[in-house]
mmCIF file of N, CA and C in Angstrom:
data_model
loop_
_atom_site.group_PDB
_atom_site.id
_atom_site.type_symbol
_atom_site.label_atom_id
_atom_site.label_comp_id
_atom_site.label_asym_id
_atom_site.label_seq_id
_atom_site.Cartn_x
_atom_site.Cartn_y
_atom_site.Cartn_z
ATOM 1 N N MET A 1 -7.277 -42.397 79.199
ATOM 2 C CA MET A 1 -7.642 -43.036 77.957
ATOM 3 C C MET A 1 -8.081 -44.466 78.229
ATOM 4 N N SER A 2 -9.110 -44.874 77.539
ATOM 5 C CA SER A 2 -9.620 -46.225 77.792
ATOM 6 C C SER A 2 -8.891 -47.250 76.920
ATOM 7 N N VAL A 3 -8.928 -48.443 77.378
ATOM 8 C CA VAL A 3 -8.305 -49.542 76.647
ATOM 9 C C VAL A 3 -9.215 -49.884 75.460
ATOM 10 N N PRO A 4 -8.674 -49.938 74.229
ATOM 11 C CA PRO A 4 -9.538 -50.248 73.076
ATOM 12 C C PRO A 4 -10.026 -51.696 73.161
ATOM 13 N N ASN A 5 -11.259 -51.874 72.740
ATOM 14 C CA ASN A 5 -11.757 -53.248 72.804
ATOM 15 C C ASN A 5 -11.175 -54.078 71.651
ATOM 16 N N MET A 6 -11.324 -55.357 71.719
ATOM 17 C CA MET A 6 -10.691 -56.286 70.781
ATOM 18 C C MET A 6 -11.171 -56.078 69.342
ATOM 19 N N ALA A 7 -12.434 -55.717 69.147
ATOM 20 C CA ALA A 7 -12.970 -55.536 67.793
ATOM 21 C C ALA A 7 -12.275 -54.377 67.094
ATOM 22 N N ASN A 8 -11.998 -53.300 67.816
ATOM 23 C CA ASN A 8 -11.332 -52.148 67.206
ATOM 24 C C ASN A 8 -9.889 -52.451 66.827
ATOM 25 N N VAL A 9 -9.298 -53.443 67.436
ATOM 26 C CA VAL A 9 -7.910 -53.800 67.153
ATOM 27 C C VAL A 9 -7.832 -54.799 65.990
ATOM 28 N N PHE A 10 -8.685 -55.825 66.023
ATOM 29 C CA PHE A 10 -8.569 -56.909 65.059
ATOM 30 C C PHE A 10 -9.369 -56.722 63.770
ATOM 31 N N MET A 11 -10.441 -55.959 63.799
ATOM 32 C CA MET A 11 -11.271 -55.830 62.604
ATOM 33 C C MET A 11 -10.544 -55.160 61.432
ATOM 34 N N PRO A 12 -9.719 -54.133 61.632
ATOM 35 C CA PRO A 12 -8.972 -53.614 60.486
ATOM 36 C C PRO A 12 -8.026 -54.659 59.877
ATOM 37 N N ALA A 13 -7.428 -55.482 60.714
ATOM 38 C CA ALA A 13 -6.545 -56.538 60.210
ATOM 39 C C ALA A 13 -7.342 -57.593 59.447
ATOM 40 N N VAL A 14 -8.512 -57.954 59.961
ATOM 41 C CA VAL A 14 -9.361 -58.928 59.272
ATOM 42 C C VAL A 14 -9.832 -58.353 57.932
ATOM 43 N N GLY A 15 -10.202 -57.089 57.933
ATOM 44 C CA GLY A 15 -10.613 -56.438 56.687
ATOM 45 C C GLY A 15 -9.483 -56.405 55.663
ATOM 46 N N GLY A 16 -8.274 -56.150 56.125
ATOM 47 C CA GLY A 16 -7.122 -56.164 55.229
ATOM 48 C C GLY A 16 -6.858 -57.538 54.647
ATOM 49 N N LEU A 17 -6.993 -58.573 55.470
ATOM 50 C CA LEU A 17 -6.794 -59.936 54.983
ATOM 51 C C LEU A 17 -7.867 -60.335 53.974
ATOM 52 N N VAL A 18 -9.106 -59.941 54.225
ATOM 53 C CA VAL A 18 -10.184 -60.224 53.267
ATOM 54 C C VAL A 18 -9.922 -59.489 51.954
ATOM 55 N N GLY A 19 -9.451 -58.245 52.041
ATOM 56 C CA GLY A 19 -9.122 -57.485 50.845
ATOM 57 C C GLY A 19 -7.996 -58.118 50.045
ATOM 58 N N LEU A 20 -6.966 -58.607 50.731
ATOM 59 C CA LEU A 20 -5.861 -59.291 50.046
ATOM 60 C C LEU A 20 -6.323 -60.583 49.390
ATOM 61 N N TRP A 21 -7.182 -61.324 50.066
ATOM 62 C CA TRP A 21 -7.714 -62.552 49.485
ATOM 63 C C TRP A 21 -8.528 -62.247 48.228
ATOM 64 N N ALA A 22 -9.393 -61.222 48.314
ATOM 65 C CA ALA A 22 -10.216 -60.852 47.155
ATOM 66 C C ALA A 22 -9.334 -60.377 45.999
ATOM 67 N N ALA A 23 -8.306 -59.590 46.297
ATOM 68 C CA ALA A 23 -7.399 -59.116 45.252
ATOM 69 C C ALA A 23 -6.665 -60.279 44.603
ATOM 70 N N SER A 24 -6.316 -61.307 45.393
ATOM 71 C CA SER A 24 -5.609 -62.459 44.824
ATOM 72 C C SER A 24 -6.498 -63.242 43.864
ATOM 73 N N LYS A 25 -7.810 -63.132 44.010
ATOM 74 C CA LYS A 25 -8.735 -63.807 43.103
ATOM 75 C C LYS A 25 -9.104 -62.933 41.904
ATOM 76 N N ILE A 26 -9.180 -61.624 42.091
ATOM 77 C CA ILE A 26 -9.666 -60.707 41.056
ATOM 78 C C ILE A 26 -8.559 -60.250 40.107
ATOM 79 N N VAL A 27 -7.376 -59.936 40.623
ATOM 80 C CA VAL A 27 -6.303 -59.372 39.799
ATOM 81 C C VAL A 27 -5.859 -60.320 38.683
ATOM 82 N N PRO A 28 -5.715 -61.643 38.908
ATOM 83 C CA PRO A 28 -5.350 -62.513 37.778
ATOM 84 C C PRO A 28 -6.381 -62.513 36.646
ATOM 85 N N VAL A 29 -7.654 -62.453 36.987
ATOM 86 C CA VAL A 29 -8.700 -62.392 35.968
ATOM 87 C C VAL A 29 -8.609 -61.073 35.207
ATOM 88 N N MET A 30 -8.398 -59.980 35.935
ATOM 89 C CA MET A 30 -8.244 -58.674 35.287
ATOM 90 C C MET A 30 -7.035 -58.674 34.355
ATOM 91 N N TYR A 31 -5.966 -59.350 34.732
ATOM 92 C CA TYR A 31 -4.763 -59.414 33.908
ATOM 93 C C TYR A 31 -5.033 -60.152 32.599
ATOM 94 N N HIS A 32 -5.690 -61.302 32.674
ATOM 95 C CA HIS A 32 -5.945 -62.089 31.465
ATOM 96 C C HIS A 32 -7.018 -61.470 30.589
ATOM 97 N N TRP A 33 -7.905 -60.667 31.144
ATOM 98 C CA TRP A 33 -8.933 -59.992 30.358
ATOM 99 C C TRP A 33 -8.471 -58.609 29.894
ATOM 100 N N ASP A 34 -7.212 -58.249 30.146
ATOM 101 C CA ASP A 34 -6.619 -56.959 29.747
ATOM 102 C C ASP A 34 -7.409 -55.777 30.309
ATOM 103 N N LEU A 35 -7.769 -55.857 31.570
ATOM 104 C CA LEU A 35 -8.523 -54.789 32.228
ATOM 105 C C LEU A 35 -7.640 -53.844 33.034
ATOM 106 N N ILE A 36 -6.357 -54.133 33.125
ATOM 107 C CA ILE A 36 -5.443 -53.285 33.877
ATOM 108 C C ILE A 36 -4.793 -52.321 32.881
ATOM 109 N N PRO A 37 -5.025 -51.009 33.009
ATOM 110 C CA PRO A 37 -4.481 -50.046 32.052
ATOM 111 C C PRO A 37 -2.956 -50.105 31.990
ATOM 112 N N GLY A 38 -2.430 -50.148 30.773
ATOM 113 C CA GLY A 38 -0.989 -50.142 30.578
ATOM 114 C C GLY A 38 -0.325 -51.495 30.701
ATOM 115 N N VAL A 39 -1.093 -52.550 30.985
ATOM 116 C CA VAL A 39 -0.531 -53.893 31.150
ATOM 117 C C VAL A 39 -1.227 -54.812 30.155
ATOM 118 N N GLY A 40 -0.453 -55.519 29.347
ATOM 119 C CA GLY A 40 -1.017 -56.456 28.385
ATOM 120 C C GLY A 40 -0.658 -57.884 28.745
ATOM 121 N N SER A 41 -1.624 -58.769 28.635
ATOM 122 C CA SER A 41 -1.374 -60.179 28.930
ATOM 123 C C SER A 41 -0.594 -60.809 27.777
ATOM 124 N N PRO A 42 -0.027 -62.000 27.980
ATOM 125 C CA PRO A 42 0.660 -62.686 26.882
ATOM 126 C C PRO A 42 -0.252 -62.917 25.674
ATOM 127 N N ALA A 43 -1.522 -63.184 25.907
ATOM 128 C CA ALA A 43 -2.455 -63.369 24.791
ATOM 129 C C ALA A 43 -2.615 -62.075 24.004
ATOM 130 N N TYR A 44 -2.611 -60.935 24.686
ATOM 131 C CA TYR A 44 -2.699 -59.632 24.010
ATOM 132 C C TYR A 44 -1.494 -59.412 23.102
ATOM 133 N N TRP A 45 -0.305 -59.679 23.610
ATOM 134 C CA TRP A 45 0.906 -59.455 22.813
ATOM 135 C C TRP A 45 0.985 -60.435 21.649
ATOM 136 N N GLU A 46 0.509 -61.653 21.841
ATOM 137 C CA GLU A 46 0.493 -62.627 20.750
ATOM 138 C C GLU A 46 -0.441 -62.159 19.637
ATOM 139 N N ARG A 47 -1.596 -61.643 20.017
ATOM 140 C CA ARG A 47 -2.552 -61.134 19.025
ATOM 141 C C ARG A 47 -2.036 -59.862 18.367
ATOM 142 N N ALA A 48 -1.338 -59.020 19.116
ATOM 143 C CA ALA A 48 -0.818 -57.771 18.566
ATOM 144 C C ALA A 48 0.245 -58.028 17.502
ATOM 145 N N LYS A 49 0.958 -59.141 17.594
ATOM 146 C CA LYS A 49 1.964 -59.474 16.580
ATOM 147 C C LYS A 49 1.334 -59.782 15.226
ATOM 148 N N LYS A 50 0.056 -60.174 15.219
ATOM 149 C CA LYS A 50 -0.618 -60.561 13.986
ATOM 150 C C LYS A 50 -1.317 -59.392 13.289
ATOM 151 N N ILE A 51 -1.329 -58.212 13.907
ATOM 152 C CA ILE A 51 -2.003 -57.061 13.312
ATOM 153 C C ILE A 51 -1.200 -56.574 12.117
ATOM 154 N N ARG A 52 -1.872 -56.375 10.999
ATOM 155 C CA ARG A 52 -1.211 -55.853 9.808
ATOM 156 C C ARG A 52 -1.505 -54.368 9.729
ATOM 157 N N TYR A 53 -0.459 -53.574 9.787
ATOM 158 C CA TYR A 53 -0.621 -52.128 9.780
ATOM 159 C C TYR A 53 -0.509 -51.543 8.379
ATOM 160 N N ASP A 54 -0.407 -52.389 7.345
ATOM 161 C CA ASP A 54 -0.294 -51.871 5.985
ATOM 162 C C ASP A 54 -1.636 -51.851 5.251
ATOM 163 N N TYR A 55 -2.737 -52.020 5.956
ATOM 164 C CA TYR A 55 -4.065 -51.972 5.352
ATOM 165 C C TYR A 55 -4.696 -50.585 5.434
ATOM 166 N N TYR A 56 -3.927 -49.560 5.730
ATOM 167 C CA TYR A 56 -4.523 -48.245 5.951
ATOM 168 C C TYR A 56 -5.143 -47.668 4.686
ATOM 169 N N SER A 57 -4.720 -48.078 3.500
ATOM 170 C CA SER A 57 -5.279 -47.524 2.274
ATOM 171 C C SER A 57 -6.501 -48.305 1.782
ATOM 172 N N GLU A 58 -6.752 -49.488 2.309
ATOM 173 C CA GLU A 58 -7.876 -50.291 1.863
ATOM 174 C C GLU A 58 -9.160 -50.017 2.646
ATOM 175 N N GLY A 59 -9.084 -49.280 3.727
ATOM 176 C CA GLY A 59 -10.259 -49.038 4.553
ATOM 177 C C GLY A 59 -10.416 -50.125 5.598
ATOM 178 N N ILE A 60 -11.439 -50.008 6.402
ATOM 179 C CA ILE A 60 -11.666 -50.943 7.488
ATOM 180 C C ILE A 60 -13.036 -51.565 7.316
ATOM 181 N N VAL A 61 -13.115 -52.856 7.444
ATOM 182 C CA VAL A 61 -14.379 -53.571 7.431
ATOM 183 C C VAL A 61 -14.597 -54.088 8.845
ATOM 184 N N TYR A 62 -15.630 -53.583 9.514
ATOM 185 C CA TYR A 62 -15.894 -53.973 10.895
ATOM 186 C C TYR A 62 -16.704 -55.258 10.943
ATOM 187 N N SER A 63 -16.376 -56.095 11.895
ATOM 188 C CA SER A 63 -17.102 -57.324 12.113
ATOM 189 C C SER A 63 -17.524 -57.373 13.577
ATOM 190 N N PRO A 64 -18.741 -57.826 13.869
ATOM 191 C CA PRO A 64 -19.166 -57.872 15.268
ATOM 192 C C PRO A 64 -18.446 -58.943 16.084
ATOM 193 N N TYR A 65 -17.818 -59.903 15.418
ATOM 194 C CA TYR A 65 -17.141 -60.979 16.132
ATOM 195 C C TYR A 65 -15.709 -61.102 15.648
ATOM 196 N N ASP A 66 -14.795 -61.391 16.551
ATOM 197 C CA ASP A 66 -13.401 -61.611 16.198
ATOM 198 C C ASP A 66 -13.195 -63.110 16.050
ATOM 199 N N THR A 67 -13.162 -63.573 14.813
ATOM 200 C CA THR A 67 -13.012 -65.001 14.558
ATOM 201 C C THR A 67 -11.562 -65.393 14.351
ATOM 202 N N GLY A 68 -10.654 -64.418 14.362
ATOM 203 C CA GLY A 68 -9.249 -64.697 14.161
ATOM 204 C C GLY A 68 -8.819 -64.438 12.730
ATOM 205 N N ASP A 69 -9.729 -64.556 11.779
ATOM 206 C CA ASP A 69 -9.436 -64.269 10.377
ATOM 207 C C ASP A 69 -10.265 -63.048 9.987
ATOM 208 N N PRO A 70 -9.632 -61.865 9.848
ATOM 209 C CA PRO A 70 -10.409 -60.656 9.602
ATOM 210 C C PRO A 70 -11.068 -60.647 8.222
ATOM 211 N N ILE A 71 -12.186 -59.947 8.132
ATOM 212 C CA ILE A 71 -12.895 -59.790 6.859
ATOM 213 C C ILE A 71 -12.080 -58.827 6.001
ATOM 214 N N LYS A 72 -11.751 -59.239 4.787
ATOM 215 C CA LYS A 72 -10.911 -58.417 3.920
ATOM 216 C C LYS A 72 -11.702 -57.785 2.778
ATOM 217 N N GLU A 73 -12.947 -58.204 2.590
ATOM 218 C CA GLU A 73 -13.775 -57.650 1.529
ATOM 219 C C GLU A 73 -15.073 -57.134 2.122
ATOM 220 N N LEU A 74 -15.592 -56.088 1.512
ATOM 221 C CA LEU A 74 -16.836 -55.486 1.961
ATOM 222 C C LEU A 74 -18.004 -56.400 1.600
ATOM 223 N N PRO A 75 -18.913 -56.675 2.535
ATOM 224 C CA PRO A 75 -20.071 -57.506 2.206
ATOM 225 C C PRO A 75 -20.917 -56.856 1.113
ATOM 226 N N ALA A 76 -21.572 -57.669 0.291
ATOM 227 C CA ALA A 76 -22.348 -57.172 -0.847
ATOM 228 C C ALA A 76 -23.442 -56.204 -0.409
ATOM 229 N N GLU A 77 -24.047 -56.423 0.747
ATOM 230 C CA GLU A 77 -25.132 -55.534 1.183
ATOM 231 C C GLU A 77 -24.637 -54.170 1.650
ATOM 232 N N SER A 78 -23.326 -54.006 1.793
ATOM 233 C CA SER A 78 -22.764 -52.734 2.244
ATOM 234 C C SER A 78 -22.127 -51.917 1.127
ATOM 235 N N VAL A 79 -22.086 -52.441 -0.073
ATOM 236 C CA VAL A 79 -21.436 -51.732 -1.182
ATOM 237 C C VAL A 79 -22.212 -50.468 -1.519
ATOM 238 N N GLY A 80 -21.500 -49.343 -1.646
ATOM 239 C CA GLY A 80 -22.106 -48.068 -2.013
ATOM 240 C C GLY A 80 -22.774 -47.339 -0.865
ATOM 241 N N LYS A 81 -22.573 -47.765 0.357
ATOM 242 C CA LYS A 81 -23.228 -47.137 1.502
ATOM 243 C C LYS A 81 -22.264 -46.404 2.418
ATOM 244 N N MET A 82 -21.065 -46.112 1.905
ATOM 245 C CA MET A 82 -20.100 -45.377 2.715
ATOM 246 C C MET A 82 -20.553 -43.917 2.829
ATOM 247 N N TYR A 83 -20.424 -43.358 4.012
ATOM 248 C CA TYR A 83 -20.826 -41.982 4.291
ATOM 249 C C TYR A 83 -19.592 -41.107 4.134
ATOM 250 N N LEU A 84 -19.571 -40.255 3.097
ATOM 251 C CA LEU A 84 -18.383 -39.494 2.761
ATOM 252 C C LEU A 84 -18.556 -38.019 3.077
ATOM 253 N N ARG A 85 -17.502 -37.406 3.561
ATOM 254 C CA ARG A 85 -17.514 -35.971 3.829
ATOM 255 C C ARG A 85 -17.140 -35.240 2.544
ATOM 256 N N GLN A 86 -17.873 -34.186 2.232
ATOM 257 C CA GLN A 86 -17.639 -33.411 1.023
ATOM 258 C C GLN A 86 -16.610 -32.319 1.266
ATOM 259 N N LYS A 87 -15.915 -31.896 0.196
ATOM 260 C CA LYS A 87 -14.892 -30.856 0.337
ATOM 261 C C LYS A 87 -15.488 -29.546 0.835
ATOM 262 N N GLY A 88 -16.660 -29.188 0.365
ATOM 263 C CA GLY A 88 -17.296 -27.933 0.761
ATOM 264 C C GLY A 88 -18.052 -28.027 2.073
ATOM 265 N N GLY A 89 -18.003 -29.155 2.728
ATOM 266 C CA GLY A 89 -18.747 -29.363 3.972
ATOM 267 C C GLY A 89 -19.959 -30.236 3.711
ATOM 268 N N GLY A 90 -20.461 -30.825 4.713
ATOM 269 C CA GLY A 90 -21.609 -31.700 4.582
ATOM 270 C C GLY A 90 -21.191 -33.136 4.321
ATOM 271 N N TRP A 91 -22.195 -33.999 4.286
ATOM 272 C CA TRP A 91 -21.952 -35.433 4.140
ATOM 273 C C TRP A 91 -22.886 -35.999 3.087
ATOM 274 N N LYS A 92 -22.435 -37.021 2.335
ATOM 275 C CA LYS A 92 -23.236 -37.687 1.315
ATOM 276 C C LYS A 92 -22.916 -39.166 1.319
ATOM 277 N N LEU A 93 -23.924 -39.949 0.954
ATOM 278 C CA LEU A 93 -23.674 -41.370 0.768
ATOM 279 C C LEU A 93 -22.910 -41.583 -0.537
ATOM 280 N N GLN A 94 -22.109 -42.595 -0.591
ATOM 281 C CA GLN A 94 -21.320 -42.896 -1.774
ATOM 282 C C GLN A 94 -22.225 -43.172 -2.966
ATOM 283 N N SER A 95 -23.380 -43.771 -2.741
ATOM 284 C CA SER A 95 -24.291 -44.079 -3.838
ATOM 285 C C SER A 95 -24.926 -42.825 -4.440
ATOM 286 N N GLU A 96 -24.924 -41.689 -3.745
ATOM 287 C CA GLU A 96 -25.501 -40.436 -4.248
ATOM 288 C C GLU A 96 -24.534 -39.653 -5.116
ATOM 289 N N MET A 97 -23.301 -40.081 -5.180
ATOM 290 C CA MET A 97 -22.293 -39.324 -5.928
ATOM 291 C C MET A 97 -22.197 -39.799 -7.364
#
């Protein structure tokens, strides 16, 4: 058996060290951006405490931006445009009923 050259011995160790360095830079960012499944950052838990779960009967008003204060009323341009499922099947706009 031949003696392994130095590159075959040290390169896996160098690759491991580079990987550990990269992980030390990437994992904290992933943690704060809530990109790790099953793990929530402190900011996530703080925001989750403010969610009101008693709005289920009022419907949901979607907003493209999270400003911290949710929209509680339907915008005037959206009134009567809800897409409703009919009892017998099919779909209709609220304004058609």
